[in-house]
Amino acid sequence: MSDVGSKPGSGGVASASQSNVSRRERLRRLALETIDLSKDPYFMRNHLGSYECRLCLTLHSNEGNYLAHTQGKRHQQNLAKRAARDAAEGKGAHPNAALKGKKKVLPRRNTVKIGRPGYRVTKQFCRKDQSRSLLFQVDYPEIEAGTRPRHRFMSSFEQKVEPSDKRYQYLVCAAEPYETIAFKVPNVEVEGKREGKKPFFHWEPDKKVYMMQVHFKPQHPPASASASA
């Protein structure tokens, strides 16, 4: 005898897809209650407001979807592969041995940029040896506390902003929360310690000014040297 208002057979067995949806929802709710995303090294929020898994390279619309992904098969398999690879690389070695000889890689941060810094460029010329140099002074009045600017040289073929030109290279300078800037300089060999004019880089924390001076090797020998030869 059936209950009043019920329809026999209307409550069929849930399909496999419905079971999976229900299971993922339960896992998502459990993860929201137990997992601290601030401690997840693979969790990242991009500039579009969505969330990314840096391990699996997947996009997620909200934290709940990301947490459900972390409990899924794909993420768990990638975690196991990563752990196995790390164990293989560090097998039989001291825990800090892998860090020796390698540069420290800073984690990528999503910082709100406040614009480009102010700067001054001074051209310098030495009549004695006919050498030329450039002095860059970049102002970072709002630089993050406890940090200092970073720089590096970049090939014209490495950058993607302007058409490549082998006659030039770029001196790139970066500091949070400012936009990264680059100075376009001649693609001439820079003098080093052997010539006694190594590049000069100095951060003045009181004035919040970063100074960079590079000396370029003369493209032609000085007139006095050619005459004496």
mmCIF file of C-alpha atoms in Angstrom:
data_model
loop_
_atom_site.group_PDB
_atom_site.id
_atom_site.type_symbol
_atom_site.label_atom_id
_atom_site.label_comp_id
_atom_site.label_asym_id
_atom_site.label_seq_id
_atom_site.Cartn_x
_atom_site.Cartn_y
_atom_site.Cartn_z
ATOM 1 C CA MET A 1 0.000 0.000 0.000
ATOM 2 C CA SER A 2 1.468 3.323 -1.064
ATOM 3 C CA ASP A 3 1.331 6.667 0.729
ATOM 4 C CA VAL A 4 -1.238 9.249 -0.369
ATOM 5 C CA GLY A 5 0.110 11.582 -3.062
ATOM 6 C CA SER A 6 3.147 9.472 -3.880
ATOM 7 C CA LYS A 7 3.921 8.065 -7.297
ATOM 8 C CA PRO A 8 5.412 4.589 -7.262
ATOM 9 C CA GLY A 9 8.630 4.422 -9.290
ATOM 10 C CA SER A 10 9.157 8.207 -9.429
ATOM 11 C CA GLY A 11 12.226 8.107 -7.146
ATOM 12 C CA GLY A 12 14.570 6.060 -9.342
ATOM 13 C CA VAL A 13 18.198 5.230 -8.620
ATOM 14 C CA ALA A 14 20.518 8.180 -9.170
ATOM 15 C CA SER A 15 22.662 8.047 -12.304
ATOM 16 C CA ALA A 16 26.458 7.945 -12.216
ATOM 17 C CA SER A 17 26.707 11.608 -13.245
ATOM 18 C CA GLN A 18 24.312 12.679 -10.496
ATOM 19 C CA SER A 19 26.309 10.673 -7.964
ATOM 20 C CA ASN A 20 29.515 12.381 -9.078
ATOM 21 C CA VAL A 21 27.924 15.832 -8.783
ATOM 22 C CA SER A 22 26.664 15.008 -5.288
ATOM 23 C CA ARG A 23 30.051 13.644 -4.247
ATOM 24 C CA ARG A 24 31.928 16.693 -5.526
ATOM 25 C CA GLU A 25 29.509 18.982 -3.696
ATOM 26 C CA ARG A 26 30.105 17.122 -0.435
ATOM 27 C CA LEU A 27 33.869 17.314 -0.949
ATOM 28 C CA ARG A 28 33.645 21.027 -1.734
ATOM 29 C CA ARG A 29 31.744 21.772 1.468
ATOM 30 C CA LEU A 30 34.161 19.679 3.501
ATOM 31 C CA ALA A 31 37.170 21.417 1.937
ATOM 32 C CA LEU A 32 35.726 24.876 2.640
ATOM 33 C CA GLU A 33 35.498 23.962 6.320
ATOM 34 C CA THR A 34 38.910 22.325 6.706
ATOM 35 C CA ILE A 35 41.367 23.815 4.170
ATOM 36 C CA ASP A 36 43.143 27.178 4.494
ATOM 37 C CA LEU A 37 43.717 28.474 0.959
ATOM 38 C CA SER A 38 46.294 31.002 2.140
ATOM 39 C CA LYS A 39 48.647 28.062 2.776
ATOM 40 C CA ASP A 40 48.041 26.374 -0.591
ATOM 41 C CA PRO A 41 51.140 26.970 -2.795
ATOM 42 C CA TYR A 42 49.200 26.173 -5.980
ATOM 43 C CA PHE A 43 46.255 28.498 -5.374
ATOM 44 C CA MET A 44 46.383 31.845 -7.206
ATOM 45 C CA ARG A 45 43.877 34.556 -8.041
ATOM 46 C CA ASN A 46 44.526 36.194 -11.403
ATOM 47 C CA HIS A 47 43.847 39.739 -12.624
ATOM 48 C CA LEU A 48 40.456 38.705 -14.032
ATOM 49 C CA GLY A 49 39.119 37.714 -10.616
ATOM 50 C CA SER A 50 39.061 33.981 -11.315
ATOM 51 C CA TYR A 51 41.204 31.365 -9.619
ATOM 52 C CA GLU A 52 43.990 29.190 -10.999
ATOM 53 C CA CYS A 53 45.630 25.936 -9.995
ATOM 54 C CA ARG A 54 49.306 26.408 -10.784
ATOM 55 C CA LEU A 55 49.931 22.677 -10.523
ATOM 56 C CA CYS A 56 47.284 21.550 -13.034
ATOM 57 C CA LEU A 57 47.037 24.865 -14.974
ATOM 58 C CA THR A 58 43.251 24.995 -14.616
ATOM 59 C CA LEU A 59 40.859 27.951 -14.182
ATOM 60 C CA HIS A 60 38.044 28.104 -11.609
ATOM 61 C CA SER A 61 35.222 30.610 -11.144
ATOM 62 C CA ASN A 62 35.232 30.564 -7.319
ATOM 63 C CA GLU A 63 37.043 29.142 -4.303
ATOM 64 C CA GLY A 64 34.546 26.334 -3.918
ATOM 65 C CA ASN A 65 35.174 25.074 -7.440
ATOM 66 C CA TYR A 66 38.913 25.236 -6.863
ATOM 67 C CA LEU A 67 38.621 23.267 -3.625
ATOM 68 C CA ALA A 68 36.477 20.655 -5.339
ATOM 69 C CA HIS A 69 39.181 20.400 -8.007
ATOM 70 C CA THR A 70 41.872 19.782 -5.355
ATOM 71 C CA GLN A 71 39.925 16.753 -4.139
ATOM 72 C CA GLY A 72 39.585 15.332 -7.644
ATOM 73 C CA LYS A 73 41.577 12.625 -9.394
ATOM 74 C CA ARG A 74 43.597 14.900 -11.679
ATOM 75 C CA HIS A 75 44.917 17.146 -8.900
ATOM 76 C CA GLN A 76 45.719 14.211 -6.635
ATOM 77 C CA GLN A 77 47.621 12.445 -9.424
ATOM 78 C CA ASN A 78 49.643 15.584 -10.169
ATOM 79 C CA LEU A 79 50.439 15.954 -6.469
ATOM 80 C CA ALA A 80 51.704 12.373 -6.386
ATOM 81 C CA LYS A 81 53.831 12.933 -9.505
ATOM 82 C CA ARG A 82 55.278 16.123 -8.039
ATOM 83 C CA ALA A 83 56.107 14.403 -4.747
ATOM 84 C CA ALA A 84 57.754 11.485 -6.580
ATOM 85 C CA ARG A 85 59.835 13.852 -8.713
ATOM 86 C CA ASP A 86 60.953 15.889 -5.697
ATOM 87 C CA ALA A 87 61.870 12.697 -3.853
ATOM 88 C CA ALA A 88 63.865 11.426 -6.834
ATOM 89 C CA GLU A 89 65.782 14.683 -7.219
ATOM 90 C CA GLY A 90 66.620 14.842 -3.514
ATOM 91 C CA LYS A 91 67.277 11.111 -3.023
ATOM 92 C CA GLY A 92 70.490 10.403 -1.119
ATOM 93 C CA ALA A 93 71.374 14.077 -0.821
ATOM 94 C CA HIS A 94 71.378 16.551 1.980
ATOM 95 C CA PRO A 95 68.044 18.422 2.280
ATOM 96 C CA ASN A 96 69.760 21.718 1.445
ATOM 97 C CA ALA A 97 72.043 20.304 -1.243
ATOM 98 C CA ALA A 98 69.570 21.052 -4.020
ATOM 99 C CA LEU A 99 69.489 24.699 -2.992
ATOM 100 C CA LYS A 100 73.245 25.167 -3.327
ATOM 101 C CA GLY A 101 74.348 26.762 -6.551
ATOM 102 C CA LYS A 102 70.809 27.763 -7.504
ATOM 103 C CA LYS A 103 69.308 31.219 -7.453
ATOM 104 C CA LYS A 104 66.404 31.781 -5.135
ATOM 105 C CA VAL A 105 63.189 31.995 -7.132
ATOM 106 C CA LEU A 106 60.663 34.379 -5.641
ATOM 107 C CA PRO A 107 56.991 33.395 -5.887
ATOM 108 C CA ARG A 108 54.906 35.324 -8.382
ATOM 109 C CA ARG A 109 52.713 37.889 -6.656
ATOM 110 C CA ASN A 110 49.542 39.596 -7.810
ATOM 111 C CA THR A 111 50.327 43.162 -6.754
ATOM 112 C CA VAL A 112 48.238 46.126 -7.870
ATOM 113 C CA LYS A 113 50.549 48.355 -9.926
ATOM 114 C CA ILE A 114 50.599 52.096 -9.203
ATOM 115 C CA GLY A 115 52.230 53.244 -12.447
ATOM 116 C CA ARG A 116 55.702 53.828 -13.811
ATOM 117 C CA PRO A 117 58.481 55.304 -11.655
ATOM 118 C CA GLY A 118 60.188 58.583 -12.458
ATOM 119 C CA TYR A 119 63.718 58.435 -13.841
ATOM 120 C CA ARG A 120 66.668 60.455 -15.123
ATOM 121 C CA VAL A 121 69.221 59.369 -17.729
ATOM 122 C CA THR A 122 72.641 61.043 -17.998
ATOM 123 C CA LYS A 123 74.978 60.437 -20.955
ATOM 124 C CA GLN A 124 78.660 60.441 -20.021
ATOM 125 C CA PHE A 125 81.807 60.576 -22.189
ATOM 126 C CA CYS A 126 85.456 60.076 -21.216
ATOM 127 C CA ARG A 127 87.852 61.910 -23.537
ATOM 128 C CA LYS A 128 90.842 60.022 -22.165
ATOM 129 C CA ASP A 129 89.887 56.631 -23.571
ATOM 130 C CA GLN A 130 86.949 57.713 -25.770
ATOM 131 C CA SER A 131 84.556 55.525 -23.766
ATOM 132 C CA ARG A 132 80.885 56.237 -23.180
ATOM 133 C CA SER A 133 78.640 55.423 -20.260
ATOM 134 C CA LEU A 134 75.060 55.901 -19.107
ATOM 135 C CA LEU A 135 73.856 56.770 -15.613
ATOM 136 C CA PHE A 136 70.258 55.852 -14.724
ATOM 137 C CA GLN A 137 68.523 57.180 -11.617
ATOM 138 C CA VAL A 138 65.092 55.676 -10.933
ATOM 139 C CA ASP A 139 62.801 57.008 -8.185
ATOM 140 C CA TYR A 140 60.788 54.519 -6.103
ATOM 141 C CA PRO A 141 59.211 56.632 -3.303
ATOM 142 C CA GLU A 142 56.431 54.077 -2.654
ATOM 143 C CA ILE A 143 58.512 50.896 -2.859
ATOM 144 C CA GLU A 144 57.404 48.064 -0.578
ATOM 145 C CA ALA A 145 59.136 48.048 2.794
ATOM 146 C CA GLY A 146 62.043 45.662 3.139
ATOM 147 C CA THR A 147 62.592 45.283 -0.610
ATOM 148 C CA ARG A 148 64.964 46.760 -3.173
ATOM 149 C CA PRO A 149 64.787 47.137 -6.965
ATOM 150 C CA ARG A 150 66.054 44.419 -9.289
ATOM 151 C CA HIS A 151 67.614 44.714 -12.740
ATOM 152 C CA ARG A 152 68.909 42.627 -15.619
ATOM 153 C CA PHE A 153 69.968 42.971 -19.254
ATOM 154 C CA MET A 154 67.554 41.682 -21.898
ATOM 155 C CA SER A 155 68.225 40.859 -25.527
ATOM 156 C CA SER A 156 66.187 42.612 -28.203
ATOM 157 C CA PHE A 157 65.046 39.176 -29.393
ATOM 158 C CA GLU A 158 63.794 38.258 -25.906
ATOM 159 C CA GLN A 159 61.321 41.128 -25.535
ATOM 160 C CA LYS A 160 57.936 41.185 -27.307
ATOM 161 C CA VAL A 161 57.037 44.892 -27.111
ATOM 162 C CA GLU A 162 59.027 46.301 -30.038
ATOM 163 C CA PRO A 163 60.315 44.765 -33.284
ATOM 164 C CA SER A 164 63.628 42.966 -32.706
ATOM 165 C CA ASP A 165 66.723 44.976 -33.579
ATOM 166 C CA LYS A 166 70.179 43.475 -33.039
ATOM 167 C CA ARG A 167 71.666 46.954 -32.642
ATOM 168 C CA TYR A 168 70.000 47.400 -29.234
ATOM 169 C CA GLN A 169 69.529 45.663 -25.908
ATOM 170 C CA TYR A 170 67.451 46.544 -22.846
ATOM 171 C CA LEU A 171 68.289 47.265 -19.220
ATOM 172 C CA VAL A 172 65.206 46.166 -17.286
ATOM 173 C CA CYS A 173 64.415 47.487 -13.806
ATOM 174 C CA ALA A 174 61.602 46.282 -11.522
ATOM 175 C CA ALA A 175 60.295 47.041 -8.030
ATOM 176 C CA GLU A 176 56.899 46.436 -6.451
ATOM 177 C CA PRO A 177 54.350 47.974 -6.656
ATOM 178 C CA TYR A 178 55.578 49.863 -9.747
ATOM 179 C CA GLU A 179 55.361 48.762 -13.353
ATOM 180 C CA THR A 180 58.520 47.235 -14.808
ATOM 181 C CA ILE A 181 60.440 49.609 -17.051
ATOM 182 C CA ALA A 182 63.224 49.024 -19.595
ATOM 183 C CA PHE A 183 65.872 51.343 -21.039
ATOM 184 C CA LYS A 184 66.839 50.801 -24.673
ATOM 185 C CA VAL A 185 70.631 50.988 -24.930
ATOM 186 C CA PRO A 186 73.174 50.161 -27.673
ATOM 187 C CA ASN A 187 74.008 46.483 -28.036
ATOM 188 C CA VAL A 188 77.667 47.080 -27.211
ATOM 189 C CA GLU A 189 79.756 44.995 -24.859
ATOM 190 C CA VAL A 190 79.744 46.358 -21.312
ATOM 191 C CA GLU A 191 83.065 46.842 -19.555
ATOM 192 C CA GLY A 192 83.693 44.673 -16.491
ATOM 193 C CA LYS A 193 86.215 44.175 -13.706
ATOM 194 C CA ARG A 194 89.050 43.437 -16.115
ATOM 195 C CA GLU A 195 88.767 46.924 -17.602
ATOM 196 C CA GLY A 196 88.411 48.500 -14.157
ATOM 197 C CA LYS A 197 84.979 49.922 -14.953
ATOM 198 C CA LYS A 198 82.524 47.306 -13.792
ATOM 199 C CA PRO A 199 78.815 48.242 -13.861
ATOM 200 C CA PHE A 200 77.681 50.166 -10.796
ATOM 201 C CA PHE A 201 74.319 49.444 -9.153
ATOM 202 C CA HIS A 202 73.341 51.099 -5.898
ATOM 203 C CA TRP A 203 70.093 51.405 -3.922
ATOM 204 C CA GLU A 204 69.772 54.495 -1.726
ATOM 205 C CA PRO A 205 67.093 53.505 0.872
ATOM 206 C CA ASP A 206 66.800 56.988 2.395
ATOM 207 C CA LYS A 207 66.166 58.818 -0.877
ATOM 208 C CA LYS A 208 64.439 55.785 -2.463
ATOM 209 C CA VAL A 209 66.580 56.154 -5.596
ATOM 210 C CA TYR A 210 68.110 53.265 -7.551
ATOM 211 C CA MET A 211 71.270 54.172 -9.479
ATOM 212 C CA MET A 212 72.670 52.144 -12.370
ATOM 213 C CA GLN A 213 75.788 53.057 -14.326
ATOM 214 C CA VAL A 214 77.105 51.019 -17.243
ATOM 215 C CA HIS A 215 80.289 51.644 -19.242
ATOM 216 C CA PHE A 216 80.450 50.558 -22.873
ATOM 217 C CA LYS A 217 83.658 49.379 -24.481
ATOM 218 C CA PRO A 218 84.975 51.820 -27.120
ATOM 219 C CA GLN A 219 84.111 50.643 -30.606
ATOM 220 C CA HIS A 220 87.297 52.238 -31.967
ATOM 221 C CA PRO A 221 90.707 52.490 -30.283
ATOM 222 C CA PRO A 222 91.690 55.943 -28.924
ATOM 223 C CA ALA A 223 93.498 58.217 -31.350
ATOM 224 C CA SER A 224 96.635 58.349 -29.155
ATOM 225 C CA ALA A 225 96.913 54.557 -29.116
ATOM 226 C CA SER A 226 96.643 54.272 -32.908
ATOM 227 C CA ALA A 227 99.222 57.013 -33.386
ATOM 228 C CA SER A 228 101.761 55.370 -31.069
ATOM 229 C CA ALA A 229 101.326 52.049 -32.873
#
